[in-house]
Amino acid sequence: ENVVHRDLKLGNIVLNQHTRKVTLTNFCLGKHLMNENDLLKDQRGSPAYISPDVLSGKPYLGKPSDMWALGVVLFTMLYGIFPFYDSVPQELFRKIKSVEFTIPGSDGRVSESSNMIIRNLLNANPTQRMTAEQVLDALSCIAATRWSSSSRDNDLQVVPVYVSPTTSQETTNKAEDKSISLQGAIEETSALDLRLNSSSVYLPIISSQKEFIRPKKKKSHQGFSFPICHINEDAQPLTQSDIQSLRHILPSTSHQ
């Protein structure tokens, strides 16, 4: 609160590229004011950034003088040149006191809103200069507007991938082949389902015939082997043909 830097310039501003945090350094000429309306009498600052208030030789307000220097910083960052420059110090100070500067012709990269901030900071009347809070609000609005405009522009700059006619035709042929193969597979599957459904109509629920599962023959303890029959229905009396087929394993008395 109520701290004036009095040597605000690009050389005393540090940007952390990772955190995007801006830090002011070198407060050697800074001063803590008991009240923001306290007047300063000494002339301090760097020639290119010094305000006309300091050059007037009269007591001046510290905060508006810092805001003038901020206007020089902003101008230099946007255009790469100082708004006030001359190799002769006396001529440089004359230009500053008369607020003699020209904003370069805009090529679209710097908005008129940004130029308006510069004009309101580089104002000869210290009481009419923008405050730090006003500059922050104005820059926030400009950043939000440019971000929104950039997002819309990016949406409009969607360029489709170029596909040569040959590649396009090959892709179409492959797609048609896959479509034909798929259609054929569907037709075959449908035909198979139809056959299965048709044949299932004639399948009996319970078979009337005995189903025998004949495992591999194994040698019995009596020295001969015989088939083991598994019946998947209730036990039924032996028919005469069954007796004849099994006569060789019946006791000898059964032959009587």
mmCIF file of C-alpha atoms in Angstrom:
data_model
loop_
_atom_site.group_PDB
_atom_site.id
_atom_site.type_symbol
_atom_site.label_atom_id
_atom_site.label_comp_id
_atom_site.label_asym_id
_atom_site.label_seq_id
_atom_site.Cartn_x
_atom_site.Cartn_y
_atom_site.Cartn_z
ATOM 1 C CA GLU A 1 0.000 0.000 0.000
ATOM 2 C CA ASN A 2 1.151 3.494 -0.949
ATOM 3 C CA VAL A 3 4.506 2.328 -2.301
ATOM 4 C CA VAL A 4 5.878 4.129 -5.348
ATOM 5 C CA HIS A 5 8.664 2.587 -7.423
ATOM 6 C CA ARG A 6 9.959 5.727 -9.167
ATOM 7 C CA ASP A 7 12.139 3.725 -11.588
ATOM 8 C CA LEU A 8 9.647 1.510 -13.360
ATOM 9 C CA LYS A 9 11.129 0.200 -16.637
ATOM 10 C CA LEU A 10 11.583 -3.018 -18.610
ATOM 11 C CA GLY A 11 14.949 -3.656 -16.969
ATOM 12 C CA ASN A 12 13.266 -3.853 -13.567
ATOM 13 C CA ILE A 13 10.483 -6.259 -14.610
ATOM 14 C CA VAL A 14 11.021 -10.023 -14.449
ATOM 15 C CA LEU A 15 8.692 -12.620 -16.012
ATOM 16 C CA ASN A 16 8.677 -16.226 -14.783
ATOM 17 C CA GLN A 17 7.960 -18.237 -17.920
ATOM 18 C CA HIS A 18 6.788 -21.283 -15.950
ATOM 19 C CA THR A 19 4.349 -19.562 -13.566
ATOM 20 C CA ARG A 20 3.652 -16.525 -15.822
ATOM 21 C CA LYS A 21 4.190 -14.332 -12.771
ATOM 22 C CA VAL A 22 5.537 -10.799 -13.209
ATOM 23 C CA THR A 23 7.812 -9.413 -10.489
ATOM 24 C CA LEU A 24 9.014 -5.848 -10.017
ATOM 25 C CA THR A 25 12.628 -5.549 -8.887
ATOM 26 C CA ASN A 26 15.082 -2.830 -7.804
ATOM 27 C CA PHE A 27 13.186 -0.688 -5.317
ATOM 28 C CA CYS A 28 16.313 1.345 -4.591
ATOM 29 C CA LEU A 29 14.533 4.557 -5.576
ATOM 30 C CA GLY A 30 11.194 3.434 -4.146
ATOM 31 C CA LYS A 31 9.423 5.246 -1.360
ATOM 32 C CA HIS A 32 6.719 4.302 1.110
ATOM 33 C CA LEU A 33 4.176 7.110 1.452
ATOM 34 C CA MET A 34 2.181 7.794 4.570
ATOM 35 C CA ASN A 35 -0.627 8.937 2.286
ATOM 36 C CA GLU A 36 -1.041 8.431 -1.451
ATOM 37 C CA ASN A 37 -1.551 12.169 -1.857
ATOM 38 C CA ASP A 38 1.844 12.962 -0.356
ATOM 39 C CA LEU A 39 3.929 15.034 -2.755
ATOM 40 C CA LEU A 40 7.478 14.208 -3.816
ATOM 41 C CA LYS A 41 10.087 16.847 -4.583
ATOM 42 C CA ASP A 42 13.228 15.019 -5.729
ATOM 43 C CA GLN A 43 13.826 14.131 -9.373
ATOM 44 C CA ARG A 44 14.431 10.377 -9.739
ATOM 45 C CA GLY A 45 14.043 7.932 -12.612
ATOM 46 C CA SER A 46 15.468 6.739 -15.925
ATOM 47 C CA PRO A 47 15.537 9.333 -18.763
ATOM 48 C CA ALA A 48 13.340 7.458 -21.288
ATOM 49 C CA TYR A 49 10.712 6.597 -18.627
ATOM 50 C CA ILE A 50 10.669 9.762 -16.529
ATOM 51 C CA SER A 51 7.370 11.641 -16.358
ATOM 52 C CA PRO A 52 6.795 15.320 -17.205
ATOM 53 C CA ASP A 53 5.717 15.745 -13.562
ATOM 54 C CA VAL A 54 9.240 14.987 -12.383
ATOM 55 C CA LEU A 55 10.767 17.249 -15.065
ATOM 56 C CA SER A 56 8.547 20.165 -14.089
ATOM 57 C CA GLY A 57 10.667 20.910 -11.030
ATOM 58 C CA LYS A 58 7.530 21.164 -8.879
ATOM 59 C CA PRO A 59 6.242 18.754 -6.186
ATOM 60 C CA TYR A 60 4.421 15.850 -7.825
ATOM 61 C CA LEU A 61 2.348 12.768 -6.961
ATOM 62 C CA GLY A 62 4.246 9.495 -6.919
ATOM 63 C CA LYS A 63 1.611 7.048 -8.204
ATOM 64 C CA PRO A 64 0.626 8.980 -11.363
ATOM 65 C CA SER A 65 4.328 9.290 -12.166
ATOM 66 C CA ASP A 66 4.674 5.489 -11.959
ATOM 67 C CA MET A 67 1.649 5.081 -14.246
ATOM 68 C CA TRP A 68 3.356 7.304 -16.830
ATOM 69 C CA ALA A 69 6.357 4.987 -16.733
ATOM 70 C CA LEU A 70 3.971 2.016 -17.145
ATOM 71 C CA GLY A 71 2.643 3.653 -20.320
ATOM 72 C CA VAL A 72 6.201 3.836 -21.680
ATOM 73 C CA VAL A 73 6.711 0.160 -20.783
ATOM 74 C CA LEU A 74 3.489 -0.886 -22.541
ATOM 75 C CA PHE A 75 4.300 1.175 -25.652
ATOM 76 C CA THR A 76 7.799 -0.315 -25.867
ATOM 77 C CA MET A 77 6.526 -3.889 -25.411
ATOM 78 C CA LEU A 78 3.912 -3.534 -28.147
ATOM 79 C CA TYR A 79 5.930 -1.594 -30.736
ATOM 80 C CA GLY A 80 9.563 -2.328 -29.882
ATOM 81 C CA ILE A 81 10.571 1.346 -29.723
ATOM 82 C CA PHE A 82 10.439 4.089 -27.105
ATOM 83 C CA PRO A 83 7.616 6.626 -27.441
ATOM 84 C CA PHE A 84 10.098 9.368 -26.547
ATOM 85 C CA TYR A 85 13.669 9.135 -27.779
ATOM 86 C CA ASP A 86 16.519 11.450 -28.643
ATOM 87 C CA SER A 87 20.285 11.175 -28.340
ATOM 88 C CA VAL A 88 20.379 14.656 -26.791
ATOM 89 C CA PRO A 89 18.968 14.603 -23.211
ATOM 90 C CA GLN A 90 17.620 18.163 -23.423
ATOM 91 C CA GLU A 91 15.674 17.333 -26.596
ATOM 92 C CA LEU A 92 14.415 14.090 -25.044
ATOM 93 C CA PHE A 93 13.095 15.931 -21.999
ATOM 94 C CA ARG A 94 11.463 18.541 -24.245
ATOM 95 C CA LYS A 95 9.543 15.811 -26.090
ATOM 96 C CA ILE A 96 8.460 14.267 -22.788
ATOM 97 C CA LYS A 97 7.201 17.544 -21.320
ATOM 98 C CA SER A 98 5.289 18.346 -24.505
ATOM 99 C CA VAL A 99 4.017 14.724 -24.729
ATOM 100 C CA GLU A 100 5.310 14.556 -28.285
ATOM 101 C CA PHE A 101 4.922 10.954 -29.451
ATOM 102 C CA THR A 102 3.260 9.087 -32.317
ATOM 103 C CA ILE A 103 1.676 5.653 -32.251
ATOM 104 C CA PRO A 104 2.850 3.643 -35.301
ATOM 105 C CA GLY A 105 0.323 2.614 -37.910
ATOM 106 C CA SER A 106 -1.539 -0.464 -36.780
ATOM 107 C CA ASP A 107 -1.143 -3.690 -38.755
ATOM 108 C CA GLY A 108 -3.852 -5.438 -36.772
ATOM 109 C CA ARG A 109 -1.608 -6.912 -34.103
ATOM 110 C CA VAL A 110 -2.258 -4.076 -31.619
ATOM 111 C CA SER A 111 -5.905 -3.281 -30.913
ATOM 112 C CA GLU A 112 -7.292 0.224 -30.660
ATOM 113 C CA SER A 113 -8.240 -0.556 -27.066
ATOM 114 C CA SER A 114 -4.572 -1.139 -26.254
ATOM 115 C CA ASN A 115 -3.620 2.126 -27.944
ATOM 116 C CA MET A 116 -6.267 3.907 -25.899
ATOM 117 C CA ILE A 117 -4.666 2.611 -22.696
ATOM 118 C CA ILE A 118 -1.326 4.020 -23.865
ATOM 119 C CA ARG A 119 -2.876 7.430 -24.577
ATOM 120 C CA ASN A 120 -4.581 7.490 -21.177
ATOM 121 C CA LEU A 121 -1.304 6.639 -19.444
ATOM 122 C CA LEU A 122 0.865 9.072 -21.394
ATOM 123 C CA ASN A 123 -1.349 11.990 -20.451
ATOM 124 C CA ALA A 124 0.264 15.291 -19.522
ATOM 125 C CA ASN A 125 -2.273 15.799 -16.738
ATOM 126 C CA PRO A 126 -1.399 13.408 -13.865
ATOM 127 C CA THR A 127 -4.927 13.572 -12.426
ATOM 128 C CA GLN A 128 -6.382 12.279 -15.725
ATOM 129 C CA ARG A 129 -4.077 9.273 -16.072
ATOM 130 C CA MET A 130 -5.429 5.786 -15.591
ATOM 131 C CA THR A 131 -4.867 4.177 -12.213
ATOM 132 C CA ALA A 132 -3.406 0.711 -11.739
ATOM 133 C CA GLU A 133 -6.872 -0.746 -11.065
ATOM 134 C CA GLN A 134 -8.272 0.818 -14.234
ATOM 135 C CA VAL A 135 -5.404 -0.525 -16.346
ATOM 136 C CA LEU A 136 -5.884 -4.010 -14.910
ATOM 137 C CA ASP A 137 -9.607 -3.983 -15.718
ATOM 138 C CA ALA A 138 -9.006 -2.680 -19.249
ATOM 139 C CA LEU A 139 -6.304 -5.252 -20.013
ATOM 140 C CA SER A 140 -8.501 -8.054 -18.642
ATOM 141 C CA CYS A 141 -11.317 -7.034 -21.008
ATOM 142 C CA ILE A 142 -8.920 -6.885 -23.964
ATOM 143 C CA ALA A 143 -7.475 -10.313 -23.157
ATOM 144 C CA ALA A 144 -10.950 -11.841 -22.811
ATOM 145 C CA THR A 145 -12.059 -10.333 -26.134
ATOM 146 C CA ARG A 146 -8.985 -11.538 -28.002
ATOM 147 C CA TRP A 147 -9.307 -15.024 -26.478
ATOM 148 C CA SER A 148 -12.937 -15.263 -27.550
ATOM 149 C CA SER A 149 -12.113 -14.005 -31.042
ATOM 150 C CA SER A 150 -9.180 -16.413 -31.327
ATOM 151 C CA SER A 151 -11.391 -19.342 -30.333
ATOM 152 C CA ARG A 152 -13.945 -18.468 -33.026
ATOM 153 C CA ASP A 153 -11.222 -18.061 -35.642
ATOM 154 C CA ASN A 154 -9.759 -21.450 -34.756
ATOM 155 C CA ASP A 155 -13.189 -23.040 -35.199
ATOM 156 C CA LEU A 156 -13.418 -21.567 -38.700
ATOM 157 C CA GLN A 157 -9.936 -22.646 -39.757
ATOM 158 C CA VAL A 158 -10.663 -26.367 -39.970
ATOM 159 C CA VAL A 159 -9.120 -27.671 -43.205
ATOM 160 C CA PRO A 160 -10.166 -31.148 -44.432
ATOM 161 C CA VAL A 161 -7.459 -33.664 -45.262
ATOM 162 C CA TYR A 162 -6.783 -33.868 -49.000
ATOM 163 C CA VAL A 163 -7.516 -37.263 -50.521
ATOM 164 C CA SER A 164 -6.348 -37.958 -54.060
ATOM 165 C CA PRO A 165 -8.946 -39.283 -56.560
ATOM 166 C CA THR A 166 -7.103 -42.615 -56.832
ATOM 167 C CA THR A 167 -7.010 -43.127 -53.098
ATOM 168 C CA SER A 168 -10.630 -42.062 -52.831
ATOM 169 C CA GLN A 169 -11.680 -44.583 -55.522
ATOM 170 C CA GLU A 170 -9.689 -47.389 -53.874
ATOM 171 C CA THR A 171 -11.281 -46.598 -50.534
ATOM 172 C CA THR A 172 -14.730 -46.644 -52.151
ATOM 173 C CA ASN A 173 -14.041 -50.001 -53.844
ATOM 174 C CA LYS A 174 -12.790 -51.516 -50.582
ATOM 175 C CA ALA A 175 -15.849 -50.237 -48.798
ATOM 176 C CA GLU A 176 -18.103 -51.740 -51.491
ATOM 177 C CA ASP A 177 -16.247 -55.090 -51.303
ATOM 178 C CA LYS A 178 -16.644 -55.151 -47.528
ATOM 179 C CA SER A 179 -20.309 -54.298 -47.931
ATOM 180 C CA ILE A 180 -20.816 -57.133 -50.431
ATOM 181 C CA SER A 181 -18.929 -59.610 -48.220
ATOM 182 C CA LEU A 182 -20.917 -58.566 -45.213
ATOM 183 C CA GLN A 183 -24.179 -58.855 -47.138
ATOM 184 C CA GLY A 184 -23.158 -62.332 -48.314
ATOM 185 C CA ALA A 185 -22.325 -63.397 -44.787
ATOM 186 C CA ILE A 186 -25.681 -62.111 -43.596
ATOM 187 C CA GLU A 187 -27.484 -64.013 -46.352
ATOM 188 C CA GLU A 188 -25.596 -67.241 -45.565
ATOM 189 C CA THR A 189 -26.317 -66.861 -41.865
ATOM 190 C CA SER A 190 -29.986 -66.236 -42.566
ATOM 191 C CA ALA A 191 -30.149 -69.297 -44.823
ATOM 192 C CA LEU A 192 -28.461 -71.432 -42.151
ATOM 193 C CA ASP A 193 -30.880 -70.196 -39.509
ATOM 194 C CA LEU A 194 -33.762 -70.991 -41.835
ATOM 195 C CA ARG A 195 -32.501 -74.558 -42.412
ATOM 196 C CA LEU A 196 -31.990 -75.120 -38.704
ATOM 197 C CA ASN A 197 -35.391 -73.749 -37.880
ATOM 198 C CA SER A 198 -36.990 -75.837 -40.607
ATOM 199 C CA SER A 199 -35.278 -79.082 -39.543
ATOM 200 C CA SER A 200 -35.991 -78.522 -35.885
ATOM 201 C CA VAL A 201 -39.695 -78.866 -36.642
ATOM 202 C CA TYR A 202 -39.204 -82.549 -37.420
ATOM 203 C CA LEU A 203 -36.950 -83.394 -34.462
ATOM 204 C CA PRO A 204 -38.783 -85.534 -31.858
ATOM 205 C CA ILE A 205 -38.680 -84.363 -28.279
ATOM 206 C CA ILE A 206 -37.967 -87.899 -26.972
ATOM 207 C CA SER A 207 -36.372 -90.437 -29.260
ATOM 208 C CA SER A 208 -38.141 -93.804 -29.565
ATOM 209 C CA GLN A 209 -34.898 -95.575 -30.442
ATOM 210 C CA LYS A 210 -32.284 -96.768 -27.977
ATOM 211 C CA GLU A 211 -29.080 -94.815 -28.226
ATOM 212 C CA PHE A 212 -25.981 -96.851 -27.480
ATOM 213 C CA ILE A 213 -22.635 -95.293 -26.701
ATOM 214 C CA ARG A 214 -19.955 -97.880 -27.284
ATOM 215 C CA PRO A 215 -16.703 -97.032 -25.492
ATOM 216 C CA LYS A 216 -13.384 -98.551 -26.284
ATOM 217 C CA LYS A 217 -13.275 -102.276 -25.626
ATOM 218 C CA LYS A 218 -11.486 -103.352 -22.489
ATOM 219 C CA LYS A 219 -10.434 -106.845 -21.539
ATOM 220 C CA SER A 220 -12.546 -108.258 -18.695
ATOM 221 C CA HIS A 221 -11.412 -110.460 -15.849
ATOM 222 C CA GLN A 222 -13.066 -113.522 -17.523
ATOM 223 C CA GLY A 223 -10.881 -113.075 -20.596
ATOM 224 C CA PHE A 224 -13.462 -111.581 -22.902
ATOM 225 C CA SER A 225 -14.961 -108.147 -23.494
ATOM 226 C CA PHE A 226 -18.488 -106.970 -24.065
ATOM 227 C CA PRO A 227 -20.066 -103.609 -24.870
ATOM 228 C CA ILE A 228 -21.499 -101.415 -22.136
ATOM 229 C CA CYS A 229 -24.789 -99.871 -23.136
ATOM 230 C CA HIS A 230 -25.947 -96.500 -21.868
ATOM 231 C CA ILE A 231 -29.676 -95.909 -22.279
ATOM 232 C CA ASN A 232 -31.026 -92.416 -22.100
ATOM 233 C CA GLU A 233 -34.586 -93.507 -21.278
ATOM 234 C CA ASP A 234 -36.401 -95.704 -18.743
ATOM 235 C CA ALA A 235 -35.580 -99.437 -18.651
ATOM 236 C CA GLN A 236 -37.595 -101.556 -21.135
ATOM 237 C CA PRO A 237 -38.056 -105.347 -21.372
ATOM 238 C CA LEU A 238 -35.644 -107.128 -23.723
ATOM 239 C CA THR A 239 -37.017 -107.966 -27.079
ATOM 240 C CA GLN A 240 -36.419 -111.312 -28.708
ATOM 241 C CA SER A 241 -33.809 -109.799 -30.987
ATOM 242 C CA ASP A 242 -31.998 -108.319 -27.958
ATOM 243 C CA ILE A 243 -31.952 -111.755 -26.304
ATOM 244 C CA GLN A 244 -30.514 -113.349 -29.427
ATOM 245 C CA SER A 245 -27.761 -110.682 -29.658
ATOM 246 C CA LEU A 246 -26.788 -111.183 -26.011
ATOM 247 C CA ARG A 247 -27.127 -115.010 -25.861
ATOM 248 C CA HIS A 248 -23.361 -115.545 -25.924
ATOM 249 C CA ILE A 249 -22.908 -113.852 -22.535
ATOM 250 C CA LEU A 250 -25.831 -115.560 -20.770
ATOM 251 C CA PRO A 251 -25.209 -118.541 -18.435
ATOM 252 C CA SER A 252 -25.178 -121.918 -20.062
ATOM 253 C CA THR A 253 -28.457 -122.803 -18.368
ATOM 254 C CA SER A 254 -30.165 -120.138 -20.373
ATOM 255 C CA HIS A 255 -29.496 -122.139 -23.517
ATOM 256 C CA GLN A 256 -31.650 -125.001 -22.231
#
